[in-house]
Coordinates of C-alpha atoms in Angstrom, one line a residue:
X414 CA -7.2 47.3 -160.6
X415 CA -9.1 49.3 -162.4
X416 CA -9.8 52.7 -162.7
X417 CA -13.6 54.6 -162.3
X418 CA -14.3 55.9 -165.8
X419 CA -16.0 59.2 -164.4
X420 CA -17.4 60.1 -168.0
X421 CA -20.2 57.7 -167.8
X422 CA -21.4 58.9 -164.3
X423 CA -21.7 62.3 -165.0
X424 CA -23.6 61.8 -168.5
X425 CA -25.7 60.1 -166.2
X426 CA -26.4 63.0 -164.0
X427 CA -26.9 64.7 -167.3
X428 CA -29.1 62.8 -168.7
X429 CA -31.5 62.3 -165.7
X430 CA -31.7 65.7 -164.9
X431 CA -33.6 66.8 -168.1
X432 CA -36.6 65.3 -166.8
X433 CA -36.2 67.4 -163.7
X434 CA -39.1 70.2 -162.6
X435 CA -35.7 72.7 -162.7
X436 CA -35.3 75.7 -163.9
X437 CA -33.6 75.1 -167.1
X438 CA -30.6 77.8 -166.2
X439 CA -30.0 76.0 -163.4
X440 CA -29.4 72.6 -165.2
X441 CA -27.6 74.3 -167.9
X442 CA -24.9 75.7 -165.3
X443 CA -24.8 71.8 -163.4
X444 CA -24.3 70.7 -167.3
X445 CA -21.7 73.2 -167.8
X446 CA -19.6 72.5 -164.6
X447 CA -20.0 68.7 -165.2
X448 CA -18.4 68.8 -168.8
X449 CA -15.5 71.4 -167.3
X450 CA -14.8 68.9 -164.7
X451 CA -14.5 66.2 -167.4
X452 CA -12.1 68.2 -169.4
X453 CA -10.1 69.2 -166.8
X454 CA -9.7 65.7 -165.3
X455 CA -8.6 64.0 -168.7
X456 CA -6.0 66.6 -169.3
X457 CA -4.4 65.5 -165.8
X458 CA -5.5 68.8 -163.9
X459 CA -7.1 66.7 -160.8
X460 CA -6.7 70.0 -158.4
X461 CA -9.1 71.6 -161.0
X462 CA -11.0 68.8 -161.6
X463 CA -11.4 68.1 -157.6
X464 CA -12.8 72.0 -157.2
X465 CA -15.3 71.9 -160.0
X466 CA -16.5 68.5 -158.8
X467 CA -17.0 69.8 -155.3
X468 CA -19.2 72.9 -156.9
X469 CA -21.1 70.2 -158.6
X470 CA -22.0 68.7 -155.8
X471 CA -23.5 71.9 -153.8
X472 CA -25.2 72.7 -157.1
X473 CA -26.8 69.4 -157.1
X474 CA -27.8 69.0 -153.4
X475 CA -29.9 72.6 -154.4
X476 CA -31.6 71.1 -157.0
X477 CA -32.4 67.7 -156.1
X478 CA -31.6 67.5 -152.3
X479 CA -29.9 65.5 -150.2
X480 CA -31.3 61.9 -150.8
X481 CA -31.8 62.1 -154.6
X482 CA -29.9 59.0 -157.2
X483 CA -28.4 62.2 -158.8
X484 CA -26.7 63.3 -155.5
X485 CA -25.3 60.2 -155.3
X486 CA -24.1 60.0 -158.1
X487 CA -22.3 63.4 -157.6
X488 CA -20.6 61.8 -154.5
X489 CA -19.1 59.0 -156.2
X490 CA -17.6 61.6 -159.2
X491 CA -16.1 63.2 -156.0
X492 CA -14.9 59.9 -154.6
X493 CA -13.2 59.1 -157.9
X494 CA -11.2 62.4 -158.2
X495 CA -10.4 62.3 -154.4
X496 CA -9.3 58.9 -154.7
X497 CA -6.7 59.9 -158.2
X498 CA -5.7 62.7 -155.7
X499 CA -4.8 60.3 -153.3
X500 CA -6.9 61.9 -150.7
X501 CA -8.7 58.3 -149.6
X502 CA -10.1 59.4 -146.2
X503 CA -11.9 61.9 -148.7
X504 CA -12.3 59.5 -151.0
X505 CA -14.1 57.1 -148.8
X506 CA -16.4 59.3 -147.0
X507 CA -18.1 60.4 -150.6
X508 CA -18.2 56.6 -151.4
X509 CA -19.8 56.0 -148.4
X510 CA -22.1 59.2 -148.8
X511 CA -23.7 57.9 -152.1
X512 CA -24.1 54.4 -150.4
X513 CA -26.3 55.5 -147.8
X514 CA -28.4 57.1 -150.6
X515 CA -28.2 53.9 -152.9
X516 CA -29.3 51.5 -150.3
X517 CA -33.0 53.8 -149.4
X518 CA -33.8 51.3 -152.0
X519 CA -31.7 49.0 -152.9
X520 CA -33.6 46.9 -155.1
X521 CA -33.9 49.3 -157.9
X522 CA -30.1 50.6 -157.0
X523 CA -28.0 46.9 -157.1
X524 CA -26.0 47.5 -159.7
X525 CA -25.4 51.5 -158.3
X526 CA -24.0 49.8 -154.8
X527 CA -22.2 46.7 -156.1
X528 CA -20.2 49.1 -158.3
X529 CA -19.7 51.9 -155.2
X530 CA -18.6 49.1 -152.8
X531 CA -16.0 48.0 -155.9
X532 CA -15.1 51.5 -155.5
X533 CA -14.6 51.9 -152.2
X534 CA -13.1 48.6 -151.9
X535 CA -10.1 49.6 -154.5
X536 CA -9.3 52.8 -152.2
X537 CA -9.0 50.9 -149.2
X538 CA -6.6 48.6 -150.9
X539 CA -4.6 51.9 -152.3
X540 CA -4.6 53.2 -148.6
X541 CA -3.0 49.7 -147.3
X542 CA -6.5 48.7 -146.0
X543 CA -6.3 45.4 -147.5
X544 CA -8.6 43.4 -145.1
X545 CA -11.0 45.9 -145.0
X546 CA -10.7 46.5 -148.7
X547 CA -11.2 42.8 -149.7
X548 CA -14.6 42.7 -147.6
X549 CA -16.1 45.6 -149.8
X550 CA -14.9 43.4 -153.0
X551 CA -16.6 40.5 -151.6
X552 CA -20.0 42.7 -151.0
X553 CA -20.0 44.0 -154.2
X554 CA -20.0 40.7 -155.9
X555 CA -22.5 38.9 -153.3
X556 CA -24.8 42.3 -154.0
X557 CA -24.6 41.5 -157.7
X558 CA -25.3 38.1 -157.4
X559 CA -28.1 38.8 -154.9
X560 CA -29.7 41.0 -157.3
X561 CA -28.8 39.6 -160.7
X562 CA -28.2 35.7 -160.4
X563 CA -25.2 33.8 -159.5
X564 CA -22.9 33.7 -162.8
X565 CA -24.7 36.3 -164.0
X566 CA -23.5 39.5 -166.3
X567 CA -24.0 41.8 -164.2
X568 CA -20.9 40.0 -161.6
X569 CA -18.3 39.3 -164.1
X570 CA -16.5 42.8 -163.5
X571 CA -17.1 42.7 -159.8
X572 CA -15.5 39.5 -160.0
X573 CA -12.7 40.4 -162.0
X574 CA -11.8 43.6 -159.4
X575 CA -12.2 40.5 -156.9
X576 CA -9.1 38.2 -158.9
X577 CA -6.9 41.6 -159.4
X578 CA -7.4 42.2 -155.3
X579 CA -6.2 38.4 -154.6
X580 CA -3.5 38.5 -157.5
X581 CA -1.9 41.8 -155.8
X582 CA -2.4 40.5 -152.2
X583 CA -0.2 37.4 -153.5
X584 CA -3.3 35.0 -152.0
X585 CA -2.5 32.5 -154.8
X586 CA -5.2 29.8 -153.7
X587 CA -7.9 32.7 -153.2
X588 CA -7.0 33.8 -156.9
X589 CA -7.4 30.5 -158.7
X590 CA -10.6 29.9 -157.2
X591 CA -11.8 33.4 -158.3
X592 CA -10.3 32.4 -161.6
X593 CA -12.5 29.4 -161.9
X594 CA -15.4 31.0 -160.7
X595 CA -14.8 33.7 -164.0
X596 CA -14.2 31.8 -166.4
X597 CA -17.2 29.1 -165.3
X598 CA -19.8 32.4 -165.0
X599 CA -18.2 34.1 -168.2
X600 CA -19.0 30.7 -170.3
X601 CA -22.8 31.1 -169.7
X602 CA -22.6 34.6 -171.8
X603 CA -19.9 33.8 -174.5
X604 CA -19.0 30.8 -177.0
X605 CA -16.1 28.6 -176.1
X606 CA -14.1 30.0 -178.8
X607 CA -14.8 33.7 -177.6
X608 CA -11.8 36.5 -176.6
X609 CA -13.6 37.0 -173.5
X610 CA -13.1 33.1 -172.2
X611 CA -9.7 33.0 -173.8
X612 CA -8.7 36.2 -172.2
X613 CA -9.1 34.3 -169.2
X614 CA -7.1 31.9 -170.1
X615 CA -4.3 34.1 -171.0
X616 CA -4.7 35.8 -167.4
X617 CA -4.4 32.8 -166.0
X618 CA -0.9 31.7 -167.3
X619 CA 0.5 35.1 -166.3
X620 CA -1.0 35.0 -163.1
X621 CA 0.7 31.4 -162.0
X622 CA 3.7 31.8 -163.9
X623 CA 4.3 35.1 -162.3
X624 CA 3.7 33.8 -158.4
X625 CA 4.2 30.4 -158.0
X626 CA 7.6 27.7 -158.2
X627 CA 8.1 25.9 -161.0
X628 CA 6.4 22.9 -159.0
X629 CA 3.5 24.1 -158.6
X630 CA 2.8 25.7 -162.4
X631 CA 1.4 23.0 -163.7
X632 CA -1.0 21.4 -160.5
X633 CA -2.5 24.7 -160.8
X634 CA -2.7 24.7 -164.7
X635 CA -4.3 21.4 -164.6
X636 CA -7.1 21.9 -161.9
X637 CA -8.0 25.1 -163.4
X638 CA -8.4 23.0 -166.8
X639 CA -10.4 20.2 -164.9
X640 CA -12.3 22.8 -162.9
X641 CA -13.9 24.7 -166.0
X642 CA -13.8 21.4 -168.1
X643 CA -12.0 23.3 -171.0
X644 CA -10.2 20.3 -172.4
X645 CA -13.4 18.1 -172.2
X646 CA -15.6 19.4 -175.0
X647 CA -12.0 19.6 -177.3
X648 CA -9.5 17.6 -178.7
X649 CA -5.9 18.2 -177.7
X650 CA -3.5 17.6 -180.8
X651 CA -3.2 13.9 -179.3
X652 CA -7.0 13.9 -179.4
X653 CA -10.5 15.4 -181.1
X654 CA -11.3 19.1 -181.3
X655 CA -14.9 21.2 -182.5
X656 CA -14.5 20.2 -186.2
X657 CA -16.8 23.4 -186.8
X658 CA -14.3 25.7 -185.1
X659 CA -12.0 27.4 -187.3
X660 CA -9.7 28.7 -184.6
X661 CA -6.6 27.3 -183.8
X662 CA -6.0 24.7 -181.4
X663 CA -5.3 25.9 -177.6
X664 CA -2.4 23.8 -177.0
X665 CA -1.2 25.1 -173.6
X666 CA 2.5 25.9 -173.0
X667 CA 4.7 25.0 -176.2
X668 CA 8.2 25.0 -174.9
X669 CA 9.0 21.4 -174.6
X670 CA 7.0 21.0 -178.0
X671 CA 9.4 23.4 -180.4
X672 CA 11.8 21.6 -183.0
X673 CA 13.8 24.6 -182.7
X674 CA 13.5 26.8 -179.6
X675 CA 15.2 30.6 -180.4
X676 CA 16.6 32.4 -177.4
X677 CA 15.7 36.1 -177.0
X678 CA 18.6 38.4 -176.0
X679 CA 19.3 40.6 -172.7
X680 CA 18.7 43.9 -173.5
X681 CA 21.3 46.5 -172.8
X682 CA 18.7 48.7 -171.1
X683 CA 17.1 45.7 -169.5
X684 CA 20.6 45.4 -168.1
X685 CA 20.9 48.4 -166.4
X686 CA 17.4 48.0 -165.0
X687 CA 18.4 44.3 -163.5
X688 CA 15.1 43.5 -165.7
X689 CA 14.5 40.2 -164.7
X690 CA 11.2 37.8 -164.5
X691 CA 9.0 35.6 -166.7
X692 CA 7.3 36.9 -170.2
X693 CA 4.6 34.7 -171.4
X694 CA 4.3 35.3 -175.6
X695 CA 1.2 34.3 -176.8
X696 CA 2.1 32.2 -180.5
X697 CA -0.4 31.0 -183.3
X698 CA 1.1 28.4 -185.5
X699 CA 0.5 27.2 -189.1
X700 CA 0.1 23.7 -190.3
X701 CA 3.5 24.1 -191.6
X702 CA 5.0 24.5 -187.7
X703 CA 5.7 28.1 -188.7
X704 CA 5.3 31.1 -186.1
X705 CA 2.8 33.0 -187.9
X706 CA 2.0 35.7 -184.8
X707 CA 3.9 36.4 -181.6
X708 CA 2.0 39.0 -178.7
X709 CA 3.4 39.2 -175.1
X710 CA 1.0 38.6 -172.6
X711 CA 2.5 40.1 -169.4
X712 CA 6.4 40.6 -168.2
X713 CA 8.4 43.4 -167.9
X714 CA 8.4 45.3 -170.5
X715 CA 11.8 46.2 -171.4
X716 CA 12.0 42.3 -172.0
X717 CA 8.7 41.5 -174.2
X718 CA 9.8 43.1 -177.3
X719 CA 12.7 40.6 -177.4
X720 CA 10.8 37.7 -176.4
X721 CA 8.5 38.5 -179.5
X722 CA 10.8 38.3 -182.0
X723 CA 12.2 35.2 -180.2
X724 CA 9.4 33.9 -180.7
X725 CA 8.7 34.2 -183.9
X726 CA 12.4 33.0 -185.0
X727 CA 11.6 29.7 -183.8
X728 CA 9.2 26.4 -185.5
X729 CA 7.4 23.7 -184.0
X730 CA 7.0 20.1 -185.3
X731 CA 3.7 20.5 -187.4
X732 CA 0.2 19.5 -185.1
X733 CA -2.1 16.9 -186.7
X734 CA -5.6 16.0 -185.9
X735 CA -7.1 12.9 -187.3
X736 CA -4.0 12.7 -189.7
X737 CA -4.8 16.0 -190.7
X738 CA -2.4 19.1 -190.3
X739 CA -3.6 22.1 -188.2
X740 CA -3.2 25.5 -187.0
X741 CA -2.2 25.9 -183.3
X742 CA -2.1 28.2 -180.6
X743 CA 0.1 28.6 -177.6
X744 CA 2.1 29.9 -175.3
X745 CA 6.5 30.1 -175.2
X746 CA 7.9 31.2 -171.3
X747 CA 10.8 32.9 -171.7
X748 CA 12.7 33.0 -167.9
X749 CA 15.1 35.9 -167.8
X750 CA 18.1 36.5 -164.8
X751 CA 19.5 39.8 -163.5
X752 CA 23.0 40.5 -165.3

């Protein structure tokens, strides 16, 4: 889930206010308690932070009243520093505060209210709420996609809240289809080769690996690759690839395909945690069949340092294409027991 990044909102109150008929000391002083509020929060003093936030409030209600885009705005600053104070009833209500507001005209404020129901939706799910919570993901998507376009820009981060909600909740058929949906909207805005679709990707292996049987890895694996037709514009190493494309080959899970396979070893402090669970490595390899780079994608972390360096000790039968040798890029699972 992902956190509200309460810098941005209250730059925005900031900003919006210097075009206010105010007197100036008055905006000074809001300025002033906004930036102490900032401070306080990102040193970790959220009691502070809560208090000043609250006086921010009051002092913008005076100035702008109670229906103004700034006075919203101040609510959801509130919300957020309710909601890291675990006070969600609080929380909530503030969210729900700066909706009402918002949706006076919702037209020019869609991007405002898809990103407060996000919010609210991510405190329900923190105060166990997770029907309720889900249905405030789903608004805030359908509001973004209302306003904006189906696929478009403006939903990718709604939909990603969406995919972390189903991945927590363990609704493994609701995720992959969220998955899908992603990574079909985020290829409209980004090249086939970009981080952002092959961030996805990477999400995607830790996401099935980490919550499904081994049966079931790779159905899911192969309608997600049939659903967002990654392999059909690509050759595999078996087949053709973008002879522009300089990056290396995607070719999936590389376990079965290593000429020599090195094991990673159980950590004494992994031990004594009873670390246990998949780590997915993420592996490029040269034309050689060398490990040339080795990054864990997800697993505990008292066992990815290990898996790493596994990783890197082992070599693959070199990948051709067209009788030509090329660079490839992968993924080793590493499946660790309690001992």
């Amino acid at each position: 889930m992902k956190k509200i990044i309460l810098i941005f909102t209250f730059i925005q109150i900031i900003n919006l206010s210097l075009f206010a008929q105010t007197p100036t000391e008055k905006l000074e002083k809001l300025r002033k308690i906004n930036q102490d509020t900032i401070a306080k929060y990102q040193s970790g003093k959220v009691d502070e932070a809560l208090q000043l936030a609250r006086s921010a409030l009051d002092l913008t209600i005076s100035i702008f009243g109670n229906e103004n885009v700034e006075t919203a705005t101040s609510y959801v600053n509130l919300g957020a520093i309710y909601k890291e104070n675990n006070k969600y009833k609080e929380s909530i209500e503030n969210y729900q505060n700066a909706l009402a507001i918002y949706q006076k005209n919702p037209e020019q404020n869609a991007a405002r209210i898809s990103r407060t129901l996000e919010s609210v939706g991510i405190v329900l799910v923190f105060d166990g709420k997770k029907k309720e919570g889900e249905e405030f993901l789903l608004r805030s998507v359908d509001v973004a996609e209302n306003a904006f376009g189906t696929g478009s820009k403006e939903t990718l981060p709604y939909l990603k809240s969406l995919i972390g909600f189903y991945v927590f909740a363990k609704k493994t058929d609701q995720a992959q289809k969220e998955f899908i949906r992603l990574y079909l909207a985020t290829s409209k805005h980004f090249p086939s080769e970009s981080d952002e679709l092959e961030n996805i990707k990477d999400d995607f292996y830790c996401f099935i690996y980490q919550n499904d049987e081994p049966n079931e890895i790779e159905k899911r694996q192969k309608d997600f690759y049939e659903a967002t037709g990654i392999n059909k514009s690509r050759k595999s190493i078996k087949g053709t690839t973008d002879e522009k494309s300089d990056k290396p080959i995607n070719a999936g899970v590389m376990n079965s395909k290593a000429k020599s396979l090195a094991k990673p070893e159980y950590p004494a402090t992994a031990r004594v945690r009873l670390a246990h669970g998949s780590v997915l490595v993420k592996i490029k390899i040269d034309e050689e069949g060398r490990v040339i780079s080795a990054k864990s994608l997800c697993g505990d972390r008292l066992l990815q340092n290990v898996s790493e360096e596994a990783a890197r000790k082992s070599s693959f039968t070199p990948a051709t294409v067209d009788g030509k040798p090329v660079k490839v890029s992968g993924i080793i699972v590493y499946n660790f027991v309690r001992k």
